[in-house]
């Protein structure tokens, strides 16, 4: 199985599929191609959330604002999963999540020349992903152009700062419903019926529809973190929050 | 085969696919994930149109504004098809269409606890759909948590009111071209070359391009009902109509 | 393998998939369904770019503003590929590209009556594509309703006009990043570090990220032609260019 992730929209992902299918007959699954454009951090967040749901697979990821520059191209072995994509950090949080306490291994793809300088998804990453898939469990011996490396672009997400009086976190991502996903562990919310986000008191509920449509609320999202949302509305608009913004959570009733 | 329908956009559908693929190797087909958000009625309409085109399959449907509340979760057996989704009516018109004159059977999924309260698509419906698929033709014996029920949330579409002088119908859906799909059977149009919609006289044509680009018109859509459209334009804008609006059709030339 | 291309958005492509799957078990790959609405020229351009990446396949294409009129329906044999779609030119540039110096063969589908006049993708093209796929390598003998024809709607793209002092080309397409794809062969750019587009001097770079974010630039796109772009921005906005607009390239430093 090969999964595909990009910020390409339509129709460039199809070119990658064609290239893969020239080499192998495997199943191709789209993770999505509508990720925020050239936004490595958002892409890394979503891959960390989604890839661990999959059985062992080759994951081709092309969110790559540096295409055509001298940034490296990588294959990462994370347990029984292989991730293929640019060396800009986008693969790292997912690789770390896939292995848990174990190590992942990073290999550099060295390619002498590509057909284009602007579409490495088609010209480098898709062919490599197909070859990796076809040569499992020995892709590293099969790919002459792979060499193990120790240095790569890392990417980590900030952690919330927790004190007795308040929790100061960050917005990691906005989903397509407009739900604001923070880095504050949901465990801090258990038992509360109301809390304040950036000074605004809102109900704490088990899920969106526990409040009437249009009501701002906080809940524990599917990722386990505090989420600022609106039942049948957009949390990003209601809370005026975007990716990277600070979120101060006061878990005591602020009356 | 498992089909997937949701209002999730990107990338939550991929999490459901990963979960399914952990259990079974079957083909996965997207019906679509860009359905109007939390709009159970529109989703029910499109499922009724699309699912009968498929050979027997398991249909996973997550348009679910009540996720995390005490709404039930259902498996419906409709002939050789199985529908899995929330008990909010979204599955019912498709189930009824799939069986024709026969009966469909409704089962409640009882799940003690889910991994999250906000993403039952990933945590309840996808795993159940995978198990149903793997245990056909005996999913009901295999799923201990299934129990047959008689009461569920029904959903029916209004029927047009037909008198000698006029036909009063409703807008059931707007498609992605902006075509306005009514509940007025197209058979009422046969033979007419002009008709009035809400007092406005427009040509009645066999298909859009029988009028010049930009011309408002009515035709019989692919669903067999009267459709208000504009050749290479948007009928919803031209006729100022939205889902649920009333449509009065006068089939006599209103000169 | 059957590929699907349309301007349908959601959910009409799923109806076509259901119809195909009623007939055959083959792999279905989406080229895309978000192509510019009723824009035969853009669709033809993208098909010419994408289809040659694929191994032999049946390509179902429904960008069809003339649905329901007396325009013909075609099956084109282009080497080991088969293209199925309307006779409006959308298939021709891809067919020509697929065969190179060889010939492609055009067949007319004659269908007595269709289930609808507005959704030939579901009612004519998808069933024909499925039958063609199932009867390879002899679809022409199997399809009684196919007859070879010599006349069809052709579609060619304009060529750039190259003189010693300047190159006058046209915008063929805008991709989903906003990159402006011209018909000027990229070979004219090699060695230059600056050039003028419609009188505006911009850097000539190997790829987008060789200039800072927000910088207008020209580069050689993945199709081999001159592309007007902005690193991490939209070239169509920055250069004020749309499909069909004229582009004058002066390859000498205009200081």
PDB file of N, CA, C and O in Angstrom, chain C residues 174-214:
ATOM      1  N   UNK C 174      -3.839  27.741 -15.918  1.00  0.00           N
ATOM      2  CA  UNK C 174      -3.416  28.194 -14.585  1.00  0.00           C
ATOM      3  C   UNK C 174      -3.550  26.968 -13.688  1.00  0.00           C
ATOM      4  O   UNK C 174      -4.614  26.342 -13.656  1.00  0.00           O
ATOM      5  N   UNK C 175      -2.505  26.613 -12.947  1.00  0.00           N
ATOM      6  CA  UNK C 175      -2.676  25.438 -12.081  1.00  0.00           C
ATOM      7  C   UNK C 175      -3.241  25.854 -10.723  1.00  0.00           C
ATOM      8  O   UNK C 175      -3.524  27.040 -10.482  1.00  0.00           O
ATOM      9  N   UNK C 176      -3.437  24.895  -9.837  1.00  0.00           N
ATOM     10  CA  UNK C 176      -4.142  25.214  -8.594  1.00  0.00           C
ATOM     11  C   UNK C 176      -3.282  26.005  -7.610  1.00  0.00           C
ATOM     12  O   UNK C 176      -3.800  26.516  -6.617  1.00  0.00           O
ATOM     13  N   UNK C 177      -1.978  26.147  -7.896  1.00  0.00           N
ATOM     14  CA  UNK C 177      -1.130  27.061  -7.114  1.00  0.00           C
ATOM     15  C   UNK C 177      -1.200  28.493  -7.645  1.00  0.00           C
ATOM     16  O   UNK C 177      -0.624  29.389  -7.047  1.00  0.00           O
ATOM     17  N   UNK C 178      -1.842  28.667  -8.803  1.00  0.00           N
ATOM     18  CA  UNK C 178      -1.846  29.976  -9.440  1.00  0.00           C
ATOM     19  C   UNK C 178      -0.689  30.166 -10.404  1.00  0.00           C
ATOM     20  O   UNK C 178      -0.511  31.258 -10.943  1.00  0.00           O
ATOM     21  N   UNK C 179       0.110  29.125 -10.641  1.00  0.00           N
ATOM     22  CA  UNK C 179       1.197  29.219 -11.612  1.00  0.00           C
ATOM     23  C   UNK C 179       0.624  29.364 -13.021  1.00  0.00           C
ATOM     24  O   UNK C 179      -0.308  28.651 -13.390  1.00  0.00           O
ATOM     25  N   UNK C 180       1.181  30.284 -13.787  1.00  0.00           N
ATOM     26  CA  UNK C 180       0.697  30.597 -15.129  1.00  0.00           C
ATOM     27  C   UNK C 180       1.520  29.799 -16.131  1.00  0.00           C
ATOM     28  O   UNK C 180       2.712  30.038 -16.303  1.00  0.00           O
ATOM     29  N   UNK C 181       0.881  28.862 -16.800  1.00  0.00           N
ATOM     30  CA  UNK C 181       1.579  27.967 -17.718  1.00  0.00           C
ATOM     31  C   UNK C 181       1.417  28.499 -19.133  1.00  0.00           C
ATOM     32  O   UNK C 181       0.303  28.632 -19.632  1.00  0.00           O
ATOM     33  N   UNK C 182       2.542  28.823 -19.771  1.00  0.00           N
ATOM     34  CA  UNK C 182       2.509  29.380 -21.129  1.00  0.00           C
ATOM     35  C   UNK C 182       2.857  28.302 -22.149  1.00  0.00           C
ATOM     36  O   UNK C 182       3.218  27.182 -21.787  1.00  0.00           O
ATOM     37  N   UNK C 183       2.765  28.676 -23.401  1.00  0.00           N
ATOM     38  CA  UNK C 183       3.160  27.766 -24.489  1.00  0.00           C
ATOM     39  C   UNK C 183       4.571  28.059 -24.991  1.00  0.00           C
ATOM     40  O   UNK C 183       4.952  27.609 -26.072  1.00  0.00           O
ATOM     41  N   UNK C 184       5.348  28.839 -24.217  1.00  0.00           N
ATOM     42  CA  UNK C 184       6.713  29.172 -24.649  1.00  0.00           C
ATOM     43  C   UNK C 184       7.672  28.083 -24.167  1.00  0.00           C
ATOM     44  O   UNK C 184       7.773  27.846 -22.954  1.00  0.00           O
ATOM     45  N   UNK C 185       8.342  27.401 -25.100  1.00  0.00           N
ATOM     46  CA  UNK C 185       9.246  26.328 -24.675  1.00  0.00           C
ATOM     47  C   UNK C 185      10.319  26.851 -23.721  1.00  0.00           C
ATOM     48  O   UNK C 185      10.917  27.911 -23.951  1.00  0.00           O
ATOM     49  N   UNK C 186      10.561  26.109 -22.645  1.00  0.00           N
ATOM     50  CA  UNK C 186      11.522  26.540 -21.633  1.00  0.00           C
ATOM     51  C   UNK C 186      12.937  26.652 -22.159  1.00  0.00           C
ATOM     52  O   UNK C 186      13.763  27.373 -21.587  1.00  0.00           O
ATOM     53  N   UNK C 187      13.209  25.996 -23.270  1.00  0.00           N
ATOM     54  CA  UNK C 187      14.572  26.029 -23.818  1.00  0.00           C
ATOM     55  C   UNK C 187      15.014  27.461 -24.115  1.00  0.00           C
ATOM     56  O   UNK C 187      16.204  27.766 -24.109  1.00  0.00           O
ATOM     57  N   UNK C 188      14.074  28.347 -24.350  1.00  0.00           N
ATOM     58  CA  UNK C 188      14.435  29.730 -24.640  1.00  0.00           C
ATOM     59  C   UNK C 188      14.999  30.462 -23.433  1.00  0.00           C
ATOM     60  O   UNK C 188      15.562  31.542 -23.568  1.00  0.00           O
ATOM     61  N   UNK C 189      14.820  29.893 -22.258  1.00  0.00           N
ATOM     62  CA  UNK C 189      15.252  30.569 -21.036  1.00  0.00           C
ATOM     63  C   UNK C 189      16.647  30.169 -20.583  1.00  0.00           C
ATOM     64  O   UNK C 189      17.223  30.810 -19.723  1.00  0.00           O
ATOM     65  N   UNK C 190      17.171  29.108 -21.065  1.00  0.00           N
ATOM     66  CA  UNK C 190      18.411  28.580 -20.493  1.00  0.00           C
ATOM     67  C   UNK C 190      19.543  29.608 -20.569  1.00  0.00           C
ATOM     68  O   UNK C 190      19.821  30.182 -21.602  1.00  0.00           O
ATOM     69  N   UNK C 191      20.175  29.815 -19.426  1.00  0.00           N
ATOM     70  CA  UNK C 191      21.314  30.715 -19.362  1.00  0.00           C
ATOM     71  C   UNK C 191      20.969  32.132 -18.946  1.00  0.00           C
ATOM     72  O   UNK C 191      21.838  32.878 -18.497  1.00  0.00           O
ATOM     73  N   UNK C 192      19.712  32.504 -19.036  1.00  0.00           N
ATOM     74  CA  UNK C 192      19.341  33.860 -18.637  1.00  0.00           C
ATOM     75  C   UNK C 192      19.137  33.925 -17.128  1.00  0.00           C
ATOM     76  O   UNK C 192      18.676  32.967 -16.513  1.00  0.00           O
ATOM     77  N   UNK C 193      19.440  35.073 -16.523  1.00  0.00           N
ATOM     78  CA  UNK C 193      19.165  35.235 -15.097  1.00  0.00           C
ATOM     79  C   UNK C 193      18.047  36.233 -14.867  1.00  0.00           C
ATOM     80  O   UNK C 193      17.543  36.390 -13.770  1.00  0.00           O
ATOM     81  N   UNK C 194      17.661  36.921 -15.926  1.00  0.00           N
ATOM     82  CA  UNK C 194      16.561  37.865 -15.818  1.00  0.00           C
ATOM     83  C   UNK C 194      15.892  37.940 -17.190  1.00  0.00           C
ATOM     84  O   UNK C 194      16.535  37.713 -18.220  1.00  0.00           O
ATOM     85  N   UNK C 195      14.603  38.185 -17.198  1.00  0.00           N
ATOM     86  CA  UNK C 195      13.872  38.323 -18.452  1.00  0.00           C
ATOM     87  C   UNK C 195      12.672  39.211 -18.175  1.00  0.00           C
ATOM     88  O   UNK C 195      12.354  39.517 -17.019  1.00  0.00           O
ATOM     89  N   UNK C 196      12.026  39.640 -19.244  1.00  0.00           N
ATOM     90  CA  UNK C 196      10.848  40.489 -19.068  1.00  0.00           C
ATOM     91  C   UNK C 196       9.609  39.763 -19.566  1.00  0.00           C
ATOM     92  O   UNK C 196       9.628  39.144 -20.636  1.00  0.00           O
ATOM     93  N   UNK C 197       8.563  39.807 -18.747  1.00  0.00           N
ATOM     94  CA  UNK C 197       7.258  39.277 -19.136  1.00  0.00           C
ATOM     95  C   UNK C 197       6.318  40.468 -19.274  1.00  0.00           C
ATOM     96  O   UNK C 197       6.094  41.199 -18.300  1.00  0.00           O
ATOM     97  N   UNK C 198       5.803  40.669 -20.483  1.00  0.00           N
ATOM     98  CA  UNK C 198       4.920  41.811 -20.758  1.00  0.00           C
ATOM     99  C   UNK C 198       5.519  43.109 -20.213  1.00  0.00           C
ATOM    100  O   UNK C 198       4.838  43.923 -19.581  1.00  0.00           O
ATOM    101  N   UNK C 199       6.848  43.256 -20.414  1.00  0.00           N
ATOM    102  CA  UNK C 199       7.533  44.487 -20.051  1.00  0.00           C
ATOM    103  C   UNK C 199       8.019  44.560 -18.618  1.00  0.00           C
ATOM    104  O   UNK C 199       8.681  45.526 -18.228  1.00  0.00           O
ATOM    105  N   UNK C 200       7.722  43.549 -17.819  1.00  0.00           N
ATOM    106  CA  UNK C 200       8.113  43.570 -16.408  1.00  0.00           C
ATOM    107  C   UNK C 200       9.321  42.643 -16.211  1.00  0.00           C
ATOM    108  O   UNK C 200       9.238  41.452 -16.508  1.00  0.00           O
ATOM    109  N   UNK C 201      10.376  43.184 -15.681  1.00  0.00           N
ATOM    110  CA  UNK C 201      11.609  42.412 -15.516  1.00  0.00           C
ATOM    111  C   UNK C 201      11.527  41.559 -14.249  1.00  0.00           C
ATOM    112  O   UNK C 201      11.215  42.056 -13.163  1.00  0.00           O
ATOM    113  N   UNK C 202      11.771  40.271 -14.416  1.00  0.00           N
ATOM    114  CA  UNK C 202      11.700  39.356 -13.259  1.00  0.00           C
ATOM    115  C   UNK C 202      12.861  38.365 -13.343  1.00  0.00           C
ATOM    116  O   UNK C 202      13.383  38.091 -14.426  1.00  0.00           O
ATOM    117  N   UNK C 203      13.258  37.805 -12.208  1.00  0.00           N
ATOM    118  CA  UNK C 203      14.340  36.820 -12.236  1.00  0.00           C
ATOM    119  C   UNK C 203      13.893  35.517 -12.902  1.00  0.00           C
ATOM    120  O   UNK C 203      12.728  35.127 -12.818  1.00  0.00           O
ATOM    121  N   UNK C 204      14.859  34.869 -13.544  1.00  0.00           N
ATOM    122  CA  UNK C 204      14.657  33.543 -14.138  1.00  0.00           C
ATOM    123  C   UNK C 204      15.368  32.553 -13.226  1.00  0.00           C
ATOM    124  O   UNK C 204      16.586  32.651 -13.030  1.00  0.00           O
ATOM    125  N   UNK C 205      14.625  31.621 -12.652  1.00  0.00           N
ATOM    126  CA  UNK C 205      15.225  30.739 -11.646  1.00  0.00           C
ATOM    127  C   UNK C 205      14.902  29.278 -11.959  1.00  0.00           C
ATOM    128  O   UNK C 205      13.982  28.966 -12.722  1.00  0.00           O
ATOM    129  N   UNK C 206      15.652  28.399 -11.294  1.00  0.00           N
ATOM    130  CA  UNK C 206      15.495  26.974 -11.535  1.00  0.00           C
ATOM    131  C   UNK C 206      14.227  26.438 -10.865  1.00  0.00           C
ATOM    132  O   UNK C 206      13.603  25.491 -11.329  1.00  0.00           O
ATOM    133  N   UNK C 207      13.870  27.016  -9.714  1.00  0.00           N
ATOM    134  CA  UNK C 207      12.625  26.635  -9.057  1.00  0.00           C
ATOM    135  C   UNK C 207      12.177  27.773  -8.150  1.00  0.00           C
ATOM    136  O   UNK C 207      12.930  28.714  -7.880  1.00  0.00           O
ATOM    137  N   UNK C 208      10.943  27.674  -7.686  1.00  0.00           N
ATOM    138  CA  UNK C 208      10.293  28.777  -6.978  1.00  0.00           C
ATOM    139  C   UNK C 208      11.133  29.316  -5.820  1.00  0.00           C
ATOM    140  O   UNK C 208      11.285  30.511  -5.642  1.00  0.00           O
ATOM    141  N   UNK C 209      11.675  28.394  -4.994  1.00  0.00           N
ATOM    142  CA  UNK C 209      12.288  28.814  -3.738  1.00  0.00           C
ATOM    143  C   UNK C 209      13.675  29.398  -3.914  1.00  0.00           C
ATOM    144  O   UNK C 209      14.351  29.696  -2.937  1.00  0.00           O
ATOM    145  N   UNK C 210      14.114  29.590  -5.156  1.00  0.00           N
ATOM    146  CA  UNK C 210      15.368  30.304  -5.364  1.00  0.00           C
ATOM    147  C   UNK C 210      15.184  31.809  -5.177  1.00  0.00           C
ATOM    148  O   UNK C 210      16.159  32.550  -5.185  1.00  0.00           O
ATOM    149  N   UNK C 211      13.957  32.234  -5.056  1.00  0.00           N
ATOM    150  CA  UNK C 211      13.668  33.630  -4.709  1.00  0.00           C
ATOM    151  C   UNK C 211      12.916  33.643  -3.379  1.00  0.00           C
ATOM    152  O   UNK C 211      12.307  32.646  -2.996  1.00  0.00           O
ATOM    153  N   UNK C 212      12.965  34.758  -2.641  1.00  0.00           N
ATOM    154  CA  UNK C 212      12.241  34.821  -1.357  1.00  0.00           C
ATOM    155  C   UNK C 212      10.729  34.700  -1.570  1.00  0.00           C
ATOM    156  O   UNK C 212      10.217  35.023  -2.653  1.00  0.00           O
ATOM    157  N   UNK C 213      10.014  34.225  -0.546  1.00  0.00           N
ATOM    158  CA  UNK C 213       8.552  34.145  -0.643  1.00  0.00           C
ATOM    159  C   UNK C 213       7.955  35.472  -1.083  1.00  0.00           C
ATOM    160  O   UNK C 213       8.392  36.533  -0.622  1.00  0.00           O
ATOM    161  N   UNK C 214       6.996  35.402  -1.974  1.00  0.00           N
ATOM    162  CA  UNK C 214       6.318  36.603  -2.434  1.00  0.00           C
ATOM    163  C   UNK C 214       6.901  37.217  -3.684  1.00  0.00           C
ATOM    164  O   UNK C 214       6.322  38.152  -4.246  1.00  0.00           O
TER     165      UNK C 214
END
